[in-house]
Coordinates of C-alpha atoms in Angstrom, one line a residue:
X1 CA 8.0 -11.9 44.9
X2 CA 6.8 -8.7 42.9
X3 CA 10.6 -8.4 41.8
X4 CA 11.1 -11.9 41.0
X5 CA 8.2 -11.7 38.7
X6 CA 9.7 -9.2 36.9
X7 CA 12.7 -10.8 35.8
X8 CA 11.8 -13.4 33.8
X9 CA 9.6 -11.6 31.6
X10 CA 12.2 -9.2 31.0
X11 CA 14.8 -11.3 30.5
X12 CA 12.7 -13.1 27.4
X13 CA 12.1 -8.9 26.6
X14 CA 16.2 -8.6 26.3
X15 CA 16.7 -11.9 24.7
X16 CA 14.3 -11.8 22.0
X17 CA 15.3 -8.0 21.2
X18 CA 18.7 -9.1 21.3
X19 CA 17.6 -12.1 18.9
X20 CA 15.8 -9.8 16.1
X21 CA 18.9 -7.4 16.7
X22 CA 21.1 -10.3 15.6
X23 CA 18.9 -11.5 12.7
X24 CA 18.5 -7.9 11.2
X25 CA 22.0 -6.7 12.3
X26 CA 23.6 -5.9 9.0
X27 CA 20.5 -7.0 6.4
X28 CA 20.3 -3.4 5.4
X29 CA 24.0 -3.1 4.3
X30 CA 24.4 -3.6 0.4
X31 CA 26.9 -2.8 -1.6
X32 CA 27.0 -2.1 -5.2
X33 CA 29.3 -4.2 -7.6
X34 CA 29.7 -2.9 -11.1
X35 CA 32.0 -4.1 -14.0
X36 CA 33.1 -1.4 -16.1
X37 CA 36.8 -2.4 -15.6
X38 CA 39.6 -4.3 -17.1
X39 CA 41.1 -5.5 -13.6
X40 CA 38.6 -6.6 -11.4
X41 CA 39.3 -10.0 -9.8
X42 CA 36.9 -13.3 -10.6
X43 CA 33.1 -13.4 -9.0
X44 CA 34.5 -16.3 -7.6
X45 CA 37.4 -14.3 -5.7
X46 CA 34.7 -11.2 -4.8
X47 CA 31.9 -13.9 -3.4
X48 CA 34.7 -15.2 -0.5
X49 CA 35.0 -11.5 -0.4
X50 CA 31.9 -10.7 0.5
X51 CA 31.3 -13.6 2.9
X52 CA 34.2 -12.3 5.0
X53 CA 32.3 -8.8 5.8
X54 CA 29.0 -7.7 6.8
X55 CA 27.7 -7.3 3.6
X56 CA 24.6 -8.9 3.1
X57 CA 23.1 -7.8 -0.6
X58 CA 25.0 -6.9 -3.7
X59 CA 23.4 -4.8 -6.4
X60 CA 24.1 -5.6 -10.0
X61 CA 23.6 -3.3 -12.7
X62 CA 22.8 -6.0 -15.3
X63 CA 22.8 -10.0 -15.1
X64 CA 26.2 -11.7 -15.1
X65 CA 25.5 -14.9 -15.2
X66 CA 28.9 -15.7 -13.8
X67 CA 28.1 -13.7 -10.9
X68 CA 24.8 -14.4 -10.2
X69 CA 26.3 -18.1 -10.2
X70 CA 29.6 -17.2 -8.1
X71 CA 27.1 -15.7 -5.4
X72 CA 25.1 -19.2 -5.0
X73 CA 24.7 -20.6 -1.9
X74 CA 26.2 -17.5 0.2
X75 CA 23.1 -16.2 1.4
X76 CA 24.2 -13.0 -0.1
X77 CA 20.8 -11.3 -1.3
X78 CA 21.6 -10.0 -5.0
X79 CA 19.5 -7.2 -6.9
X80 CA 20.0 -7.9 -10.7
X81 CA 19.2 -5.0 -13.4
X82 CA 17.2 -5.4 -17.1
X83 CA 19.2 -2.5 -18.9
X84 CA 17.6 0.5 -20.1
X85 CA 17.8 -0.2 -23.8
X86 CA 15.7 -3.8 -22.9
X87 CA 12.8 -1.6 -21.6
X88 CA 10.9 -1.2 -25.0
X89 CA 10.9 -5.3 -26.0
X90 CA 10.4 -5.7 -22.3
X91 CA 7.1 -3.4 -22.4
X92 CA 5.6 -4.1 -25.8
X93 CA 6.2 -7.6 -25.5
X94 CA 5.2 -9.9 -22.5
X95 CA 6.8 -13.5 -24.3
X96 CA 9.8 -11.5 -24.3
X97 CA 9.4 -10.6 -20.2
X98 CA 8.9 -13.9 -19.5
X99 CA 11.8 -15.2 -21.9
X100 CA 14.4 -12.3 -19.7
X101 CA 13.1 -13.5 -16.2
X102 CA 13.3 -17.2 -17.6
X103 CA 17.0 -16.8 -18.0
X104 CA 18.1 -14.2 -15.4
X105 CA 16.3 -15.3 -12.7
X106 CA 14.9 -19.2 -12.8
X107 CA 17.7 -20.2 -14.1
X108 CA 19.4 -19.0 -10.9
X109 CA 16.6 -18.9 -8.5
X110 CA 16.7 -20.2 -5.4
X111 CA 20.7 -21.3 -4.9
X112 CA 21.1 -17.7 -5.9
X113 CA 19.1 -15.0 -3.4
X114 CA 17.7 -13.0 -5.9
X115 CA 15.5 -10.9 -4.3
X116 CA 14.9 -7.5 -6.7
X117 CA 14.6 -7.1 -10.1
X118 CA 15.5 -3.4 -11.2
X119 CA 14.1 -2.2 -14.7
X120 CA 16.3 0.7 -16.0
X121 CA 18.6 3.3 -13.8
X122 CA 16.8 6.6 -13.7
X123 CA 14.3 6.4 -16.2
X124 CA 12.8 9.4 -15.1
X125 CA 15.5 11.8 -16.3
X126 CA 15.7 10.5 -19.7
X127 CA 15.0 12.8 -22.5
X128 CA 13.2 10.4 -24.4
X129 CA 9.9 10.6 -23.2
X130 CA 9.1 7.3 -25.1
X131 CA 10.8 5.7 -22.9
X132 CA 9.7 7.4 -20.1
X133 CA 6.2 5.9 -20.9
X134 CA 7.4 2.7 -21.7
X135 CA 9.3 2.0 -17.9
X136 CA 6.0 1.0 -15.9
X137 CA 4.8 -1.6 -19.2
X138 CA 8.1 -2.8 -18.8
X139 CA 7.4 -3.3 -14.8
X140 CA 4.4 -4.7 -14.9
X141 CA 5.3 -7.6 -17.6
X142 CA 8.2 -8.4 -15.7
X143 CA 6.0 -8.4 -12.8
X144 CA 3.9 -11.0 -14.9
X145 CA 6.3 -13.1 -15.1
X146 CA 7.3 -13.8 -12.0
X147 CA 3.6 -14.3 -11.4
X148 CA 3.7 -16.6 -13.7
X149 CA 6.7 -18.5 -12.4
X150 CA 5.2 -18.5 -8.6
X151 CA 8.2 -15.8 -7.6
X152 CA 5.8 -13.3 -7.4
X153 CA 5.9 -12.9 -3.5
X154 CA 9.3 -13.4 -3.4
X155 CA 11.4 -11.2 -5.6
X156 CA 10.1 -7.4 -6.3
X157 CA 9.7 -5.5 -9.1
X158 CA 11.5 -1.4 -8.9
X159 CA 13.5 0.9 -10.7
X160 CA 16.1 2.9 -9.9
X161 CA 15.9 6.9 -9.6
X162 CA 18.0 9.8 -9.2
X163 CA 17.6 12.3 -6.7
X164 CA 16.6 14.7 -9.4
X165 CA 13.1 12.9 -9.9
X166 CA 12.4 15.6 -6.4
X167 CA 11.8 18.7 -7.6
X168 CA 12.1 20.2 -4.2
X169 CA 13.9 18.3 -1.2
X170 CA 15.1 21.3 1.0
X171 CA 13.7 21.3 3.8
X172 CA 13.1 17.7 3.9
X173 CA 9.5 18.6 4.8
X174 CA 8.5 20.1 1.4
X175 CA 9.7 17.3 -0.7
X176 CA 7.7 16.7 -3.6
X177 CA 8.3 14.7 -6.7
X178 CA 8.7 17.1 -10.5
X179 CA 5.7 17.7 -11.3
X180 CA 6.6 17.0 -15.7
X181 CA 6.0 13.6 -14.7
X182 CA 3.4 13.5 -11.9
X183 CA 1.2 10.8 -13.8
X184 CA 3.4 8.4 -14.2
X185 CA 5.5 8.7 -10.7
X186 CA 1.8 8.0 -9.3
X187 CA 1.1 5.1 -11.8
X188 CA 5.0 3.9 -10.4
X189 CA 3.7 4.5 -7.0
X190 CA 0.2 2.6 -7.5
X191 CA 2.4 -0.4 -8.8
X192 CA 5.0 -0.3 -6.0
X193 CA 2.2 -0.1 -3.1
X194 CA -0.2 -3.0 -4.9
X195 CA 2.9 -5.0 -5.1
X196 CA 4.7 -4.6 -1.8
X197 CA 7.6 -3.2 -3.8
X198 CA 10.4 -0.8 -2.6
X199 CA 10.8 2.7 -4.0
X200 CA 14.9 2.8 -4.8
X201 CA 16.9 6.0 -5.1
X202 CA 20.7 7.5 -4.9
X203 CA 21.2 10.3 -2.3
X204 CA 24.4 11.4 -3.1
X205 CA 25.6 14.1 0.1
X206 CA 28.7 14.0 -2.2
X207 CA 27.0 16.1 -4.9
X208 CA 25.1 18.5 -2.4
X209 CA 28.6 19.3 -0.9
X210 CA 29.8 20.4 -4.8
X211 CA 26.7 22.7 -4.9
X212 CA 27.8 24.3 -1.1
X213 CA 30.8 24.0 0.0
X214 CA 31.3 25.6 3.2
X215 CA 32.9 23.8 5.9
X216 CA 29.4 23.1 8.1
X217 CA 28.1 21.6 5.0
X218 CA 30.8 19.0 4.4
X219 CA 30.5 18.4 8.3
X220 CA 26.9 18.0 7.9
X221 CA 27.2 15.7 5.0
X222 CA 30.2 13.2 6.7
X223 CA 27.9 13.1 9.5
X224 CA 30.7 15.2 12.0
X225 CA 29.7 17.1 14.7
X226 CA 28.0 20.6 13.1
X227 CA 25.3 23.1 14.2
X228 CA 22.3 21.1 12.8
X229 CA 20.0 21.9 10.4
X230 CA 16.0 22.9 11.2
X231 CA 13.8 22.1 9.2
X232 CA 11.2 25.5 9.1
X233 CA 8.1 23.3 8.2
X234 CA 8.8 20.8 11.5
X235 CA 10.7 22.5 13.8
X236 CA 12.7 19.1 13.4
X237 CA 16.6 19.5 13.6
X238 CA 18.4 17.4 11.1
X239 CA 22.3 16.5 12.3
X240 CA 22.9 15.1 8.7
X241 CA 22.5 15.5 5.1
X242 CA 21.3 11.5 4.4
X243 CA 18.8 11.4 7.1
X244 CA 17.7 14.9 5.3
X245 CA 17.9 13.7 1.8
X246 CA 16.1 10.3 2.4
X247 CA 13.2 12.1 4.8
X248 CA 12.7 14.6 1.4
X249 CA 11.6 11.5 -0.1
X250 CA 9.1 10.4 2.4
X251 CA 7.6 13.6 2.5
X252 CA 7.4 13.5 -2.0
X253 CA 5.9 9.5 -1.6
X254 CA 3.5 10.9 1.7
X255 CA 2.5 14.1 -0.1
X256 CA 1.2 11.8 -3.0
X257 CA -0.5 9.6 -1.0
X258 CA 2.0 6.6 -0.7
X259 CA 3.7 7.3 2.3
X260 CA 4.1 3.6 3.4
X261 CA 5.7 3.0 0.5
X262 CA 9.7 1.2 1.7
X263 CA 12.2 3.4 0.8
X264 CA 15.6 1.5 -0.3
X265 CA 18.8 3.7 -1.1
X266 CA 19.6 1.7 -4.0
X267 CA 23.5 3.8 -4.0
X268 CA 25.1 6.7 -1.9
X269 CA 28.3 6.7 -1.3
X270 CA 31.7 9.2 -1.1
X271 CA 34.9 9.3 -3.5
X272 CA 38.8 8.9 -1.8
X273 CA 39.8 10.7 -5.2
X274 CA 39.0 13.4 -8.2
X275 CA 39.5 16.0 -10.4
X276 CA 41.3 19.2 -9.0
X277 CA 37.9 21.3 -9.5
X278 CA 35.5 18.2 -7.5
X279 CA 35.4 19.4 -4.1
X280 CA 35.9 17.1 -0.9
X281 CA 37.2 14.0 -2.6
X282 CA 39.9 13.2 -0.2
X283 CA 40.3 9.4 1.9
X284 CA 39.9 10.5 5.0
X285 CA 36.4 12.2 3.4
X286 CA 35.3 9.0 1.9
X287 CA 36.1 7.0 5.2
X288 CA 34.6 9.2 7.2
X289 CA 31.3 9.0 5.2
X290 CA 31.1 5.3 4.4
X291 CA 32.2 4.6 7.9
X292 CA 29.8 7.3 9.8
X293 CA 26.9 5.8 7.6
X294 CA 27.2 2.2 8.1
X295 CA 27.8 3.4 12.2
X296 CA 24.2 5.3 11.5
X297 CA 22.6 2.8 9.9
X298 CA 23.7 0.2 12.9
X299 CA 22.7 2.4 15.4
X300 CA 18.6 1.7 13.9
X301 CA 17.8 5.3 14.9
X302 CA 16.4 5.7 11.8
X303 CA 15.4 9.5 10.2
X304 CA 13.4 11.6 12.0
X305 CA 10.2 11.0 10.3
X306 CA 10.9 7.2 9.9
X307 CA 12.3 6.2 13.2
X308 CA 13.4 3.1 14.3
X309 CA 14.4 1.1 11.7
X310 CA 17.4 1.6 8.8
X311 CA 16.8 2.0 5.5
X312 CA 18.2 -0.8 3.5
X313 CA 21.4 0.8 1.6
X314 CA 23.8 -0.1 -1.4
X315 CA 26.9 1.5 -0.7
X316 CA 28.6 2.6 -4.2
X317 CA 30.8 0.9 -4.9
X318 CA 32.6 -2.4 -4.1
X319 CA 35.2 -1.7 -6.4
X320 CA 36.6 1.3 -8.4
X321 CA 35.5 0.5 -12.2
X322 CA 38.9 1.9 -13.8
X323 CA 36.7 2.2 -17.5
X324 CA 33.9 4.6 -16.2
X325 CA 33.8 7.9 -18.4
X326 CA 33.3 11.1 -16.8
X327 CA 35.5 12.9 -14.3
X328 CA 38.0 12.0 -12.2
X329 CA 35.6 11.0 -9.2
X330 CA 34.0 8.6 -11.4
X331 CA 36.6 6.2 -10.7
X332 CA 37.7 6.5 -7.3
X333 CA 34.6 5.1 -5.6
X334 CA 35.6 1.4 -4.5
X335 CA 35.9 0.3 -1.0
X336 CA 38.0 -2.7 -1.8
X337 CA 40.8 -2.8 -4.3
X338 CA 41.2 -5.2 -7.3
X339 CA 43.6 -7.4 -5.4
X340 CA 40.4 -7.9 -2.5
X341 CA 42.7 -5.5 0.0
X342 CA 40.3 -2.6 1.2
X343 CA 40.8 1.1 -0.4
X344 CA 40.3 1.9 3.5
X345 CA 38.3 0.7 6.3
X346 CA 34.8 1.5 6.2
X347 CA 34.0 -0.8 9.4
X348 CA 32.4 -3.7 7.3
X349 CA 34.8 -6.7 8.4
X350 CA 32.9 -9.3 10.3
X351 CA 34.9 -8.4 13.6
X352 CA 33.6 -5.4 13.3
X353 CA 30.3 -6.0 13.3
X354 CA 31.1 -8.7 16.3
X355 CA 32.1 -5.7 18.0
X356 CA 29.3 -3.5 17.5
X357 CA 26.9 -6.5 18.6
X358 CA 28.7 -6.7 22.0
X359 CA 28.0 -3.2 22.4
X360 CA 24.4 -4.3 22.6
X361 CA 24.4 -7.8 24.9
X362 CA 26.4 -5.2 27.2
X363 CA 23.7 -2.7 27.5
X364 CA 21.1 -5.7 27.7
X365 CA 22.8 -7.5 29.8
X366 CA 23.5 -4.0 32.2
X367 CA 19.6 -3.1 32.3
X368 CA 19.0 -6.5 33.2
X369 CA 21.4 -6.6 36.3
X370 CA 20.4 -3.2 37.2
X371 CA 16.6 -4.6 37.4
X372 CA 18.0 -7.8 39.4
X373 CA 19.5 -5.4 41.6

């Protein structure tokens, strides 16, 4: 009998685990899709696309309306972006806020999942410091708006920073934001935590490898068997450079008081291609990061000071943008190519997450026979 009692409560245990692992089983994979190209196939084309992987949220960097209207109706969760140069008539001008959100989102809203609203990409690093001071106004009239238009609670409010905005991040322990702007990353913060809204960055392992480039480093940032790193201040070992790089900005938000802030890697990702003098760009590199971070980020291990759960992640990018400036790298970042083939296989086809979810009904499905036994 005391057996016997056991097994139905565990075997309501393994089914609803096994029912949250299937409802959050790829939510935190994103992918970002930007347009600075002359041969990138129609929104139409990239929505069937998406719906045949495991991608579940798309990042925009502005608001095509002919994507936000391709994506209706697929479930896919998109972030849409107000540009940089909108911040100042976005801050000084709430009829304005509400005129932006009006047309980029309620027009679209709810056949298309909007679900963030980004104002600017790293703010925080521009040089003019008017603008600087301009990025939370901007925020919190955008934030108005929604109110206003009872979406509120259901779409956020962030922007987008670099991994620069840290002024320390090694060992992951001592991160701490640059102290230039500490008033207004705490105003940011105070918004994000009174709103319930994520705090979105790009941890690029790709650009700590070009600043050390000895072989344990690039195994350390393609997540590849290497020695570890300890971190002096926990004693914790850290086996990778994203789990390191993400944990430094727990430590910035905890050490400012706004630790539970949510955390969202808003890009990160590896190039199959570059200049002669950008260091690692290879394929096999950039499959073996994408692929070893989507594994990671499956596996629900979490970092080692936020275990447990996976940081929701844009991977950059969906497809190379062929008109990007810069150097060489710039342009080799897409995981599919213009005619929808992939540039390599990262892991995100749907069979491939079938896969990994049999992985888990077996180990259920094993403890539970073993406990029957």
């Amino acid at each position: 009998m005391r057996k016997s009692s056991h097994i139905i409560p565990y075997f309501l245990l393994c089914s609803s685990l096994l029912c949250f692992y299937s409802a959050r089983a790829e939510s935190f994979i994103g992918v970002n899709y930007g347009i600075v190209a002359d041969n990138l196939p129609p929104p139409e084309a990239t929505a069937k696309l998406l719906q045949s992987t495991s991608i579940e949220k798309v990042r925009l960097y502005g608001t095509e309306p002919g994507i936000i209207k391709a994506l209706a109706n697929t479930g896919v969760g998109i972030v849409i972006g107000a540009a940089n140069a909108d911040i100042p008539a976005l801050a000084s001008d709430p009829e304005f806020a509400g005129n932006w959100v009006g047309s980029n989102v309620v027009a679209h809203y709810p056949a298309s999942k909007i679900i963030v609203v980004t104002v600017g990409n790293e703010v925080m690093l521009s040089t003019d410091q008017n603008l600087v001071s301009q990025l939370l106004p901007a925020m919190q009239n955008v934030q108005n708006a929604l109110n206003a238009a009872s979406l509120g609670g259901k779409i956020k409010v962030s922007t987008v920073h670099a991994m620069a905005v840290l002024s320390q991040s090694d060992p992951p322990s001592s991160g701490a934001f640059n102290p230039k702007n500490g008033d207004t990353m705490k105003a940011l913060l105070e918004f994000h935590k009174a709103n319930g809204s994520p705090f979105m960055i790009n941890p690029y392992p790709f650009f700590a490898y070009q600043g050390d480039s000895r072989p344990e480093t690039l195994s350390f940032c393609l997540f590849q068997p290497n020695p570890g790193r300890v971190d002096s201040g926990t004693g914790i070992k850290y086996m990778n450079m994203f789990d390191a790089q993400v944990d430094a900005v727990h430590s910035a938000l905890k050490a400012m008081g706004f630790k539970d802030i949510e955390i969202v890697v808003a890009e990160t990702g590896w190039p199959y291609k570059g200049d002669s003098n950008e260091l690692g760009t290879s394929m096999d590199n950039a499959k073996a990061y994408n692929g070893n971070l989507i594994n990671h980020l499956r596996s629900m291990v979490g970092t080692p000071l936020m275990p447990g759960k996976s940081v929701d992640t844009y991977i950059f990018a969906l497809y190379d943008e062929n008109l990007k400036p810069g150097p060489g790298s710039e342009r080799a970042f897409g995981l599919f190519k213009p005619d929808l083939s992939m540039t390599y296989d990262a892991g995100l086809s749907k069979s491939t997450q079938v896969l990994h979810l049999n992985r888990h009904y077996k180990f259920f499905f094993f403890i539970h026979s073993y406990i029957l036994s």
